[in-house]
Amino acid sequence: MAEQKQPGLSFNALLFYSALFSSASALGSEHDAFRAGNPTSSPVAATARDVRYLLYDVNPPEGFNLRRDVYIRMASLLKTLRKQGDWVLVLPPWGRLYHWQSPDVHQVRIPWAEFFSLTSLQTNVPVIEYEEFIAESGGPFIDQVLVMQNYAEGWTEGKWEEKVDERPCIDRLMYTKDKQGYYRGWFWGYEETRALNVTCLSAQGHASILAPFLQENITATSVLLDRAETVLHDHYAGKDYWDTRRSMVFAKHLRVIGDQFRAKYLNSTDEKDHTPYNEDWTRMRAKLGSAKGGPYLGVHLRRKDFIWGHRDDVPSLKGAVKKIRSLMKKNKLENVFVATDADEEEMAKLRKMLPEMVRYEPSWEDLELLKDGGVAIIDQWICAHSRYFIGTSVSTFSFRIHEEREILGFDPKTTYNRFCGDSEKECEQPTHWKIVY
Ligand SMILES: Nc1nc2c(ncn2[C@@H]2O[C@H](COP(=O)(O)OP(=O)(O)OP(=O)(O)O)[C@@H](O)[C@H]2O)c(=O)[nH]1
Ligand SMILES: *[C@@H]1O[C@H](CO)[C@@H](O)[C@H](O)[C@H]1NC(C)=O
Ligand SMILES: *[C@@H]1O[C@H](CO)[C@@H](O)[C@H](O)[C@H]1NC(C)=O
Ligand SMILES: *[C@@H]1O[C@H](CO)[C@@H](O)[C@H](O)[C@H]1NC(C)=O
């Protein structure tokens, strides 16, 4: 990792200074002329250094935890791009997520710093928030949007091959042209943002197959890859995957709230639990089995859309409580912490069956401050520190807890567990993914 280390803050400082001292003159192209008309713009900054910006977005219905996974794919692509050019990754603001339904809480245009430690992310790859991009690149303009899609014809002769081609758009575009000929779209709630060009790109394969195309066939300074989940991981659970995953350190204020809750309600501290934490993720290298965890069972019980119709791998509440009790007994634990998205009706039933359960329940003021995303992270953080954890089948929320526990150094036996459906026959347990340092 050492050779890739990017001192985060000085990176931005560098961009800032290059904007101040650059003597590059105004540029010929239409785009730049347009930008130069913006009084706050610094179009010279980017050109002086030939910085190129990679932006991305994800299919709207996808949840918070899949989006965290897509970030890993994009960071990987960025690393490939940086072998040949000075690319920077622009973090897509959080918001308008399907699951974030708390009423009256303003949940759009949320910067990444509200959930993650930016300096930690920057130690892995150069990233900037969207608002920094606007300030730095000369305004709310994105040169080129590439909407990723599959191939209309599917796999040719049933054969899988990796490829990228500009193709006509298959689905109706989520962007419309305005009177000036600019494209308007969602752009994370930034209504003033415009794109100068939108085209579709059929892609099949891992994220880095896009690199040659972006280097050679696209000259735009800023490129937004929409539907970025279309491309796969370069190497799932490889070193690069884990470097990026480890760099996704939760924002300190959320960890502090989680730690205070552990201490107050669960008799759990890093010292007693053998879960020392280092702010610098590159120095975090806990041995498997070294973490003991707090004296409580950690439970992630995903409900809502997971119980509607489709899933026979999700238990009834009664089934879940039975499993919880048996695990508490087996592990000699008197406390249980439950993270769940259950609705009020289910919550009441659960509380009746499991009156001793502990939950993190923010006041409305806390919720307004932390937002649904922050509360979800606190839930994950507390689950990640439990002596024994059980999650929900194929929930990305549970998967992220597995990874957090792996980073903290828990024995895999205490982590890779999930509830089984009440009448599920072969209840296969989650896979153990070992960190590659
Ligand atoms: N606070 C809290 N929120 C939860 C919990 N479980 C689910 N949620 C919310 O519901 C969302 C679940 O969607 P995802 O994050 O995508 O995770 P998932 O469980 O795999 O669900 P899908 O990926 O949508 O299938 C989370 O982001 C949270 O907003 C929980 O235990 N605690
Ligand atoms: C839009 O982008 C495509 C693909 O790069 C390019 O072929 C086309 O000329 C661009 N259109 C405009 C108006 O710039
Ligand atoms: C770039 O475009 C040309 C012409 O359309 C094409 O032949 C070539 O394969 C493209 N390169 C990449 C890396 O996609
Ligand atoms: C907290 O845990 C310690 C051991 O780590 C134990 O000695 C103590 O009794 C516990 N306190 C409570 C209130 O359970």
Short mmCIF file of C-alpha atoms and ligand atoms in Angstrom, two decimals:
data_model
loop_
_atom_site.label_atom_id
_atom_site.label_comp_id
_atom_site.label_asym_id
_atom_site.label_seq_id
_atom_site.Cartn_x
_atom_site.Cartn_y
_atom_site.Cartn_z
CA MET A 1 0.00 0.00 0.00
CA ALA A 2 2.77 2.41 0.88
CA GLU A 3 3.68 3.20 -2.72
CA GLN A 4 0.12 4.18 -3.49
CA LYS A 5 -0.27 6.44 -0.54
CA GLN A 6 -1.84 9.75 -1.47
CA PRO A 7 -1.79 12.36 1.24
CA GLY A 8 -5.39 13.41 0.99
CA LEU A 9 -5.46 16.99 2.09
CA SER A 10 -2.36 18.06 0.28
CA PHE A 11 -3.83 16.56 -2.85
CA ASN A 12 -6.64 19.07 -2.79
CA ALA A 13 -4.24 21.78 -1.82
CA LEU A 14 -2.28 20.94 -4.94
CA LEU A 15 -5.33 21.45 -7.14
CA PHE A 16 -5.99 24.70 -5.38
CA TYR A 17 -2.50 26.01 -5.93
CA SER A 18 -2.39 24.92 -9.51
CA ALA A 19 -5.53 26.99 -9.99
CA LEU A 20 -3.90 30.02 -8.40
CA PHE A 21 -0.60 29.96 -10.17
CA SER A 22 -1.44 28.50 -13.50
CA SER A 23 -0.84 30.82 -16.40
CA ALA A 24 -2.56 28.74 -19.01
CA SER A 25 -4.67 30.90 -21.26
CA ALA A 26 -8.32 30.65 -22.22
CA LEU A 27 -9.17 27.71 -24.35
CA GLY A 28 -10.66 27.32 -27.74
CA SER A 29 -13.35 24.73 -27.39
CA GLU A 30 -16.98 25.55 -26.98
CA HIS A 31 -17.16 23.90 -23.57
CA ASP A 32 -14.36 25.88 -22.16
CA ALA A 33 -15.61 29.10 -23.60
CA PHE A 34 -18.87 28.40 -21.89
CA ARG A 35 -17.16 27.68 -18.63
CA ALA A 36 -14.97 30.72 -18.81
CA GLY A 37 -18.14 32.81 -18.74
CA ASN A 38 -18.81 31.59 -15.24
CA PRO A 39 -17.29 34.15 -12.88
CA THR A 40 -16.41 31.66 -10.14
CA SER A 41 -14.83 29.22 -12.52
CA SER A 42 -11.23 28.22 -12.72
CA PRO A 43 -11.15 26.36 -16.03
CA VAL A 44 -7.39 26.68 -16.16
CA ALA A 45 -6.92 24.55 -13.07
CA ALA A 46 -7.95 21.33 -14.66
CA THR A 47 -6.26 21.95 -17.98
CA ALA A 48 -3.00 23.03 -16.45
CA ARG A 49 -2.69 19.65 -14.84
CA ASP A 50 -4.73 17.77 -17.41
CA VAL A 51 -6.91 16.53 -14.61
CA ARG A 52 -9.81 14.42 -15.68
CA TYR A 53 -12.81 13.75 -13.50
CA LEU A 54 -14.57 10.43 -13.22
CA LEU A 55 -18.10 10.75 -11.87
CA TYR A 56 -20.57 7.93 -11.49
CA ASP A 57 -24.10 7.12 -10.43
CA VAL A 58 -26.04 3.98 -9.66
CA ASN A 59 -29.46 2.66 -10.64
CA PRO A 60 -31.92 4.63 -8.44
CA PRO A 61 -33.57 1.66 -6.63
CA GLU A 62 -30.25 0.33 -5.31
CA GLY A 63 -29.68 0.72 -1.59
CA PHE A 64 -26.92 2.25 0.48
CA ASN A 65 -24.90 -0.90 0.92
CA LEU A 66 -24.83 -1.94 -2.71
CA ARG A 67 -23.74 1.59 -3.53
CA ARG A 68 -20.81 1.13 -1.18
CA ASP A 69 -19.91 -1.91 -3.24
CA VAL A 70 -20.10 0.04 -6.51
CA TYR A 71 -17.69 2.58 -5.03
CA ILE A 72 -15.14 -0.21 -4.73
CA ARG A 73 -15.52 -1.02 -8.43
CA MET A 74 -15.11 2.62 -9.42
CA ALA A 75 -12.06 3.09 -7.18
CA SER A 76 -10.56 0.11 -8.95
CA LEU A 77 -11.26 1.61 -12.36
CA LEU A 78 -9.77 4.88 -11.16
CA LYS A 79 -6.55 3.14 -10.16
CA THR A 80 -6.31 1.66 -13.64
CA LEU A 81 -6.99 5.03 -15.27
CA ARG A 82 -4.34 6.71 -13.14
CA LYS A 83 -1.65 4.52 -14.65
CA GLN A 84 -2.01 6.71 -17.73
CA GLY A 85 -3.53 10.00 -16.66
CA ASP A 86 -4.33 12.30 -13.81
CA TRP A 87 -7.84 11.14 -12.97
CA VAL A 88 -9.81 12.07 -9.87
CA LEU A 89 -12.91 10.29 -8.60
CA VAL A 90 -15.88 12.50 -7.78
CA LEU A 91 -18.05 11.09 -4.99
CA PRO A 92 -21.74 10.98 -5.92
CA PRO A 93 -23.76 12.77 -3.23
CA TRP A 94 -26.10 10.54 -1.22
CA GLY A 95 -29.81 10.98 -1.34
CA ARG A 96 -33.27 10.02 -2.44
CA LEU A 97 -32.62 6.41 -1.53
CA TYR A 98 -35.65 4.20 -1.54
CA HIS A 99 -35.05 2.97 2.02
CA TRP A 100 -34.43 6.38 3.52
CA GLN A 101 -37.99 7.20 4.35
CA SER A 102 -37.84 8.98 7.66
CA PRO A 103 -40.38 11.76 7.31
CA ASP A 104 -39.35 15.39 7.47
CA VAL A 105 -35.67 14.65 7.33
CA HIS A 106 -33.86 16.39 4.52
CA GLN A 107 -32.01 13.60 2.74
CA VAL A 108 -30.54 14.79 -0.53
CA ARG A 109 -27.18 16.23 -1.55
CA ILE A 110 -25.52 14.56 1.41
CA PRO A 111 -21.74 14.68 1.08
CA TRP A 112 -19.73 11.53 1.72
CA ALA A 113 -18.02 13.15 4.69
CA GLU A 114 -21.25 12.77 6.64
CA PHE A 115 -20.84 8.99 6.53
CA PHE A 116 -17.20 8.27 5.77
CA SER A 117 -13.80 9.64 6.66
CA LEU A 118 -12.69 11.52 3.58
CA THR A 119 -9.03 11.51 4.50
CA SER A 120 -9.20 7.72 4.80
CA LEU A 121 -10.76 7.42 1.35
CA GLN A 122 -8.11 9.74 -0.04
CA THR A 123 -5.33 7.55 1.29
CA ASN A 124 -6.53 4.95 -1.22
CA VAL A 125 -7.43 7.02 -4.30
CA PRO A 126 -7.83 10.74 -4.95
CA VAL A 127 -11.49 11.55 -4.35
CA ILE A 128 -13.37 14.81 -4.07
CA GLU A 129 -16.92 15.69 -3.10
CA TYR A 130 -19.26 16.82 -5.85
CA GLU A 131 -19.28 20.41 -4.59
CA GLU A 132 -15.52 20.51 -4.79
CA PHE A 133 -15.81 19.30 -8.35
CA ILE A 134 -18.18 22.17 -9.16
CA ALA A 135 -15.83 24.70 -7.61
CA GLU A 136 -12.75 23.25 -9.19
CA SER A 137 -13.89 22.34 -12.66
CA GLY A 138 -15.55 25.63 -13.47
CA GLY A 139 -19.19 25.07 -12.65
CA PRO A 140 -21.99 22.54 -12.55
CA PHE A 141 -21.26 21.07 -15.97
CA ILE A 142 -20.47 17.52 -16.82
CA ASP A 143 -18.91 17.15 -20.23
CA GLN A 144 -20.00 13.65 -21.06
CA VAL A 145 -22.53 11.27 -19.57
CA LEU A 146 -22.13 7.65 -20.55
CA VAL A 147 -25.18 5.60 -19.65
CA MET A 148 -24.02 2.05 -19.26
CA GLN A 149 -26.19 -0.78 -20.45
CA ASN A 150 -25.91 -4.39 -21.49
CA TYR A 151 -25.86 -5.53 -25.09
CA ALA A 152 -29.24 -5.52 -26.81
CA GLU A 153 -28.43 -8.87 -28.40
CA GLY A 154 -27.33 -10.46 -25.10
CA TRP A 155 -24.29 -12.71 -25.12
CA THR A 156 -23.33 -13.60 -28.65
CA GLU A 157 -23.72 -17.35 -29.16
CA GLY A 158 -24.04 -17.72 -25.43
CA LYS A 159 -20.36 -16.93 -25.11
CA TRP A 160 -19.15 -14.59 -22.39
CA GLU A 161 -16.60 -12.08 -23.51
CA GLU A 162 -15.53 -8.74 -22.14
CA LYS A 163 -16.33 -5.82 -24.37
CA VAL A 164 -17.30 -2.15 -24.57
CA ASP A 165 -19.03 -0.39 -27.45
CA GLU A 166 -20.92 2.82 -28.01
CA ARG A 167 -24.40 1.76 -28.90
CA PRO A 168 -27.83 3.29 -29.32
CA CYS A 169 -29.61 3.61 -25.99
CA ILE A 170 -31.81 0.63 -25.16
CA ASP A 171 -33.90 2.15 -22.39
CA ARG A 172 -35.58 5.52 -22.40
CA LEU A 173 -33.03 8.13 -21.37
CA MET A 174 -33.41 9.62 -17.91
CA TYR A 175 -32.01 12.88 -19.28
CA THR A 176 -33.86 15.52 -21.30
CA LYS A 177 -32.55 18.35 -23.42
CA ASP A 178 -33.35 21.87 -22.28
CA LYS A 179 -33.89 24.94 -24.48
CA GLN A 180 -30.18 25.68 -24.59
CA GLY A 181 -29.40 22.17 -25.72
CA TYR A 182 -27.99 20.99 -22.39
CA TYR A 183 -29.07 17.79 -20.74
CA ARG A 184 -30.97 17.92 -17.50
CA GLY A 185 -31.36 14.98 -15.20
CA TRP A 186 -31.37 13.95 -11.57
CA PHE A 187 -27.71 14.73 -10.79
CA TRP A 188 -28.21 14.00 -7.08
CA GLY A 189 -30.59 16.90 -6.60
CA TYR A 190 -28.25 19.54 -8.00
CA GLU A 191 -30.80 21.18 -10.26
CA GLU A 192 -28.33 23.58 -11.81
CA THR A 193 -26.11 20.78 -13.06
CA ARG A 194 -26.13 20.20 -16.79
CA ALA A 195 -24.51 17.67 -19.03
CA LEU A 196 -23.16 18.68 -22.41
CA ASN A 197 -23.56 15.30 -24.04
CA VAL A 198 -25.27 12.04 -23.19
CA THR A 199 -24.62 8.77 -24.99
CA CYS A 200 -25.01 5.10 -24.21
CA LEU A 201 -22.30 2.56 -23.72
CA SER A 202 -22.83 -1.17 -23.84
CA ALA A 203 -20.38 -2.84 -21.49
CA GLN A 204 -19.89 -6.32 -20.25
CA GLY A 205 -17.04 -7.25 -17.98
CA HIS A 206 -15.01 -5.93 -15.07
CA ALA A 207 -14.73 -2.22 -14.27
CA SER A 208 -11.28 -1.68 -15.74
CA ILE A 209 -12.33 -2.74 -19.26
CA LEU A 210 -13.69 0.80 -19.46
CA ALA A 211 -10.22 2.31 -19.05
CA PRO A 212 -8.93 2.05 -22.65
CA PHE A 213 -12.21 3.43 -23.93
CA LEU A 214 -12.16 6.38 -21.53
CA GLN A 215 -8.50 7.11 -22.33
CA GLU A 216 -8.60 6.73 -26.07
CA ASN A 217 -12.10 7.40 -27.31
CA ILE A 218 -13.35 10.05 -24.92
CA THR A 219 -11.67 13.42 -24.75
CA ALA A 220 -14.08 15.06 -22.30
CA THR A 221 -12.51 16.34 -19.09
CA SER A 222 -15.37 15.17 -16.90
CA VAL A 223 -17.12 11.88 -17.56
CA LEU A 224 -20.10 10.54 -15.64
CA LEU A 225 -20.69 6.80 -15.80
CA ASP A 226 -24.35 6.28 -15.10
CA ARG A 227 -25.61 2.83 -14.08
CA ALA A 228 -22.10 2.08 -12.86
CA GLU A 229 -23.30 -1.14 -11.23
CA THR A 230 -23.36 -2.61 -14.75
CA VAL A 231 -19.66 -3.40 -14.55
CA LEU A 232 -18.23 -6.02 -12.23
CA HIS A 233 -15.43 -5.98 -9.70
CA ASP A 234 -11.97 -6.18 -11.18
CA HIS A 235 -11.07 -8.81 -8.62
CA TYR A 236 -13.63 -9.45 -5.92
CA ALA A 237 -12.03 -9.85 -2.49
CA GLY A 238 -8.52 -9.36 -3.90
CA LYS A 239 -5.95 -6.97 -2.44
CA ASP A 240 -7.22 -3.98 -4.36
CA TYR A 241 -10.80 -4.73 -3.27
CA TRP A 242 -9.76 -4.91 0.35
CA ASP A 243 -7.55 -1.82 0.20
CA THR A 244 -10.55 0.17 -0.97
CA ARG A 245 -12.90 -1.52 1.47
CA ARG A 246 -10.56 -0.87 4.38
CA SER A 247 -10.27 2.77 3.35
CA MET A 248 -14.05 3.18 3.74
CA VAL A 249 -13.69 4.15 7.37
CA PHE A 250 -16.92 5.37 8.92
CA ALA A 251 -17.04 9.04 9.86
CA LYS A 252 -15.69 9.59 13.33
CA HIS A 253 -18.83 11.15 14.80
CA LEU A 254 -20.79 8.00 13.94
CA ARG A 255 -18.18 5.69 15.44
CA VAL A 256 -18.11 7.81 18.59
CA ILE A 257 -21.88 7.58 19.00
CA GLY A 258 -21.71 3.81 18.45
CA ASP A 259 -18.90 3.46 20.98
CA GLN A 260 -20.75 5.52 23.57
CA PHE A 261 -23.80 3.36 23.10
CA ARG A 262 -21.75 0.18 23.49
CA ALA A 263 -20.22 1.46 26.72
CA LYS A 264 -23.48 2.69 28.19
CA TYR A 265 -25.87 -0.12 27.32
CA LEU A 266 -23.76 -3.12 26.42
CA ASN A 267 -20.77 -3.04 28.76
CA SER A 268 -18.55 -2.98 25.71
CA THR A 269 -15.32 -1.05 25.18
CA ASP A 270 -12.47 -1.60 22.74
CA GLU A 271 -10.12 -2.30 25.58
CA LYS A 272 -12.21 -5.02 27.19
CA ASP A 273 -13.31 -6.41 23.83
CA HIS A 274 -9.84 -6.51 22.26
CA THR A 275 -10.94 -4.43 19.32
CA PRO A 276 -8.37 -1.64 19.20
CA TYR A 277 -9.04 0.75 16.35
CA ASN A 278 -6.54 2.76 14.38
CA GLU A 279 -7.71 5.90 12.64
CA ASP A 280 -5.15 5.14 9.95
CA TRP A 281 -6.60 2.13 8.16
CA THR A 282 -3.26 1.31 6.55
CA ARG A 283 -2.04 0.44 10.05
CA MET A 284 -5.04 -1.65 10.94
CA ARG A 285 -4.06 -5.27 10.68
CA ALA A 286 -5.78 -7.32 13.37
CA LYS A 287 -5.05 -11.03 13.53
CA LEU A 288 -8.00 -13.32 12.85
CA GLY A 289 -9.37 -14.41 16.19
CA SER A 290 -7.73 -11.60 18.15
CA ALA A 291 -10.99 -9.71 18.64
CA LYS A 292 -13.20 -10.86 21.48
CA GLY A 293 -16.12 -8.50 21.08
CA GLY A 294 -18.57 -7.09 23.59
CA PRO A 295 -20.71 -9.35 25.80
CA TYR A 296 -23.76 -9.32 23.54
CA LEU A 297 -25.21 -11.08 20.56
CA GLY A 298 -25.34 -8.85 17.46
CA VAL A 299 -28.32 -9.36 15.19
CA HIS A 300 -29.17 -7.90 11.83
CA LEU A 301 -32.75 -8.75 11.02
CA ARG A 302 -33.68 -7.43 7.60
CA ARG A 303 -37.46 -7.22 7.12
CA LYS A 304 -39.58 -4.94 4.90
CA ASP A 305 -39.05 -5.88 1.23
CA PHE A 306 -37.18 -9.04 2.26
CA ILE A 307 -40.36 -10.60 3.65
CA TRP A 308 -42.70 -9.60 0.86
CA GLY A 309 -43.41 -12.69 -1.09
CA HIS A 310 -40.16 -13.89 -2.48
CA ARG A 311 -37.93 -15.20 0.22
CA ASP A 312 -37.93 -18.59 1.84
CA ASP A 313 -34.48 -17.85 3.33
CA VAL A 314 -35.92 -15.24 5.71
CA PRO A 315 -37.40 -16.43 9.02
CA SER A 316 -40.68 -15.50 10.66
CA LEU A 317 -40.24 -13.29 13.72
CA LYS A 318 -40.97 -16.29 15.88
CA GLY A 319 -38.30 -18.32 14.09
CA ALA A 320 -35.81 -15.49 14.48
CA VAL A 321 -36.44 -15.12 18.21
CA LYS A 322 -36.05 -18.85 18.73
CA LYS A 323 -32.65 -18.73 17.00
CA ILE A 324 -31.62 -15.63 18.97
CA ARG A 325 -32.44 -17.31 22.28
CA SER A 326 -30.55 -20.44 21.37
CA LEU A 327 -27.48 -18.42 20.34
CA MET A 328 -27.55 -16.38 23.54
CA LYS A 329 -27.63 -19.55 25.56
CA LYS A 330 -24.93 -21.28 23.55
CA ASN A 331 -22.60 -18.29 23.76
CA LYS A 332 -23.52 -17.48 27.37
CA LEU A 333 -24.64 -13.99 26.46
CA GLU A 334 -27.27 -12.12 28.42
CA ASN A 335 -27.57 -9.17 26.10
CA VAL A 336 -28.75 -8.93 22.52
CA PHE A 337 -28.45 -5.94 20.23
CA VAL A 338 -30.89 -5.90 17.35
CA ALA A 339 -30.47 -3.87 14.15
CA THR A 340 -33.54 -4.07 12.00
CA ASP A 341 -35.63 -2.18 9.48
CA ALA A 342 -38.84 -3.82 10.74
CA ASP A 343 -41.95 -1.66 10.58
CA GLU A 344 -43.77 -0.58 13.74
CA GLU A 345 -46.17 -3.47 13.77
CA GLU A 346 -43.41 -6.06 13.52
CA MET A 347 -41.32 -4.10 15.98
CA ALA A 348 -44.06 -4.31 18.59
CA LYS A 349 -44.37 -8.06 18.09
CA LEU A 350 -40.64 -8.52 18.32
CA ARG A 351 -40.39 -6.49 21.50
CA LYS A 352 -43.09 -8.60 23.07
CA MET A 353 -41.30 -11.83 22.24
CA LEU A 354 -37.84 -10.48 23.11
CA PRO A 355 -38.34 -7.83 25.79
CA GLU A 356 -34.68 -7.70 26.77
CA MET A 357 -33.45 -6.68 23.34
CA VAL A 358 -31.39 -3.53 23.01
CA ARG A 359 -31.80 -1.21 20.03
CA TYR A 360 -30.25 2.06 18.98
CA GLU A 361 -33.19 4.43 18.78
CA PRO A 362 -32.28 8.00 17.86
CA SER A 363 -34.39 10.93 18.92
CA TRP A 364 -35.88 12.94 16.10
CA GLU A 365 -33.15 15.57 16.57
CA ASP A 366 -30.46 12.90 16.29
CA LEU A 367 -32.12 11.43 13.24
CA GLU A 368 -32.27 14.82 11.58
CA LEU A 369 -28.58 15.22 12.18
CA LEU A 370 -27.39 11.71 11.39
CA LYS A 371 -30.00 10.82 8.75
CA ASP A 372 -31.12 7.27 7.99
CA GLY A 373 -27.68 6.53 6.56
CA GLY A 374 -25.89 7.55 9.74
CA VAL A 375 -28.26 5.53 11.91
CA ALA A 376 -27.71 2.48 9.68
CA ILE A 377 -23.95 2.90 10.08
CA ILE A 378 -24.23 3.13 13.87
CA ASP A 379 -26.30 -0.08 13.83
CA GLN A 380 -23.63 -1.74 11.71
CA TRP A 381 -20.85 -0.50 13.95
CA ILE A 382 -22.50 -1.90 17.07
CA CYS A 383 -23.19 -5.25 15.35
CA ALA A 384 -19.59 -5.31 14.17
CA HIS A 385 -18.38 -5.23 17.79
CA SER A 386 -20.56 -8.01 19.17
CA ARG A 387 -19.07 -11.24 20.45
CA TYR A 388 -21.18 -13.21 18.02
CA PHE A 389 -23.06 -11.96 14.98
CA ILE A 390 -25.95 -13.32 12.96
CA GLY A 391 -27.31 -11.57 9.87
CA THR A 392 -29.89 -11.96 7.15
CA SER A 393 -29.40 -14.05 4.01
CA VAL A 394 -28.01 -12.10 1.01
CA SER A 395 -28.45 -8.73 2.64
CA THR A 396 -25.73 -6.31 1.56
CA PHE A 397 -26.29 -4.61 4.94
CA SER A 398 -25.20 -7.85 6.66
CA PHE A 399 -22.31 -8.36 4.21
CA ARG A 400 -20.84 -4.99 5.12
CA ILE A 401 -20.97 -6.02 8.80
CA HIS A 402 -19.07 -9.21 7.92
CA GLU A 403 -16.33 -7.12 6.32
CA GLU A 404 -16.16 -4.74 9.27
CA ARG A 405 -15.72 -7.69 11.64
CA GLU A 406 -13.08 -9.19 9.38
CA ILE A 407 -11.17 -5.90 9.61
CA LEU A 408 -11.49 -5.92 13.41
CA GLY A 409 -10.06 -9.45 13.57
CA PHE A 410 -12.97 -11.64 14.65
CA ASP A 411 -12.90 -15.41 14.43
CA PRO A 412 -14.88 -16.19 11.24
CA LYS A 413 -17.07 -18.61 13.20
CA THR A 414 -18.51 -15.65 15.07
CA THR A 415 -19.23 -13.66 11.92
CA TYR A 416 -20.43 -15.65 8.92
CA ASN A 417 -23.80 -16.67 10.27
CA ARG A 418 -27.27 -16.03 8.99
CA PHE A 419 -30.84 -16.80 9.90
CA CYS A 420 -32.51 -19.63 8.05
CA GLY A 421 -36.04 -19.59 6.72
CA ASP A 422 -38.51 -21.49 8.94
CA SER A 423 -38.72 -24.36 6.49
CA GLU A 424 -35.50 -23.88 4.56
CA LYS A 425 -33.89 -27.22 3.89
CA GLU A 426 -30.30 -26.49 2.98
CA CYS A 427 -29.44 -23.36 4.87
CA GLU A 428 -26.10 -22.49 3.39
CA GLN A 429 -24.10 -20.09 5.53
CA PRO A 430 -22.30 -17.01 4.21
CA THR A 431 -18.85 -17.28 2.67
CA HIS A 432 -15.76 -16.25 4.59
CA TRP A 433 -13.79 -13.65 2.58
CA LYS A 434 -10.32 -13.25 4.01
CA ILE A 435 -8.57 -9.91 3.85
CA VAL A 436 -5.65 -9.68 1.45
CA TYR A 437 -3.19 -7.15 2.88
N1 LIG B 1 -30.89 1.51 10.78
C1 LIG B 1 -31.07 0.38 10.09
N2 LIG B 1 -31.44 0.46 8.81
C2 LIG B 1 -31.61 -0.69 8.13
C3 LIG B 1 -31.41 -1.95 8.72
N3 LIG B 1 -31.65 -2.88 7.78
C4 LIG B 1 -31.97 -2.23 6.67
N4 LIG B 1 -31.95 -0.90 6.86
C5 LIG B 1 -32.26 0.16 5.89
O1 LIG B 1 -32.63 -0.43 4.67
C6 LIG B 1 -31.58 -0.35 3.75
C7 LIG B 1 -31.32 -1.75 3.24
O2 LIG B 1 -30.89 -1.72 1.97
P1 LIG B 1 -29.39 -2.04 1.60
O3 LIG B 1 -28.48 -1.16 2.33
O4 LIG B 1 -29.32 -2.00 0.14
O5 LIG B 1 -29.09 -3.49 2.12
P2 LIG B 1 -29.84 -4.86 1.80
O6 LIG B 1 -30.33 -5.30 3.15
O7 LIG B 1 -28.98 -5.80 1.09
O8 LIG B 1 -31.04 -4.56 0.85
P3 LIG B 1 -31.00 -4.54 -0.78
O9 LIG B 1 -29.58 -4.39 -1.22
O10 LIG B 1 -31.86 -3.36 -1.13
O11 LIG B 1 -31.60 -5.81 -1.24
C8 LIG B 1 -30.37 0.18 4.47
O12 LIG B 1 -29.53 0.97 3.69
C9 LIG B 1 -31.00 0.96 5.61
O13 LIG B 1 -31.36 2.25 5.16
C10 LIG B 1 -31.03 -1.99 10.08
O14 LIG B 1 -30.82 -3.02 10.67
N5 LIG B 1 -30.87 -0.80 10.71
C1 LIG B 2 -21.41 13.25 -28.02
O1 LIG B 2 -20.53 12.20 -27.71
C2 LIG B 2 -20.37 11.26 -28.75
C3 LIG B 2 -19.52 10.13 -28.19
O2 LIG B 2 -18.32 10.58 -27.67
C4 LIG B 2 -19.76 11.93 -29.97
O3 LIG B 2 -19.66 10.99 -31.00
C5 LIG B 2 -20.63 13.08 -30.38
O4 LIG B 2 -20.02 13.79 -31.43
C6 LIG B 2 -20.87 14.02 -29.21
N1 LIG B 2 -21.83 15.05 -29.59
C7 LIG B 2 -21.59 16.32 -29.38
C8 LIG B 2 -22.70 17.25 -29.79
O5 LIG B 2 -20.58 16.75 -28.89
C1 LIG B 3 -12.40 3.56 -30.17
O1 LIG B 3 -13.23 3.82 -31.29
C2 LIG B 3 -12.84 3.15 -32.48
C3 LIG B 3 -13.73 3.64 -33.60
O2 LIG B 3 -15.09 3.55 -33.27
C4 LIG B 3 -12.90 1.64 -32.26
O3 LIG B 3 -12.51 0.95 -33.40
C5 LIG B 3 -12.01 1.27 -31.09
O4 LIG B 3 -12.14 -0.08 -30.79
C6 LIG B 3 -12.37 2.10 -29.87
N1 LIG B 3 -11.41 1.86 -28.80
C7 LIG B 3 -11.77 1.38 -27.61
C8 LIG B 3 -10.64 1.18 -26.64
O5 LIG B 3 -12.92 1.14 -27.30
C1 LIG B 4 -18.97 -5.65 32.51
O1 LIG B 4 -18.01 -6.55 32.07
C2 LIG B 4 -17.00 -6.88 33.02
C3 LIG B 4 -16.05 -7.85 32.38
O2 LIG B 4 -15.56 -7.38 31.16
C4 LIG B 4 -17.64 -7.50 34.25
O3 LIG B 4 -16.66 -7.75 35.22
C5 LIG B 4 -18.70 -6.58 34.80
O4 LIG B 4 -19.38 -7.20 35.87
C6 LIG B 4 -19.69 -6.19 33.71
N1 LIG B 4 -20.63 -5.22 34.21
C7 LIG B 4 -21.94 -5.36 34.08
C8 LIG B 4 -22.78 -4.27 34.65
O5 LIG B 4 -22.46 -6.32 33.53
#
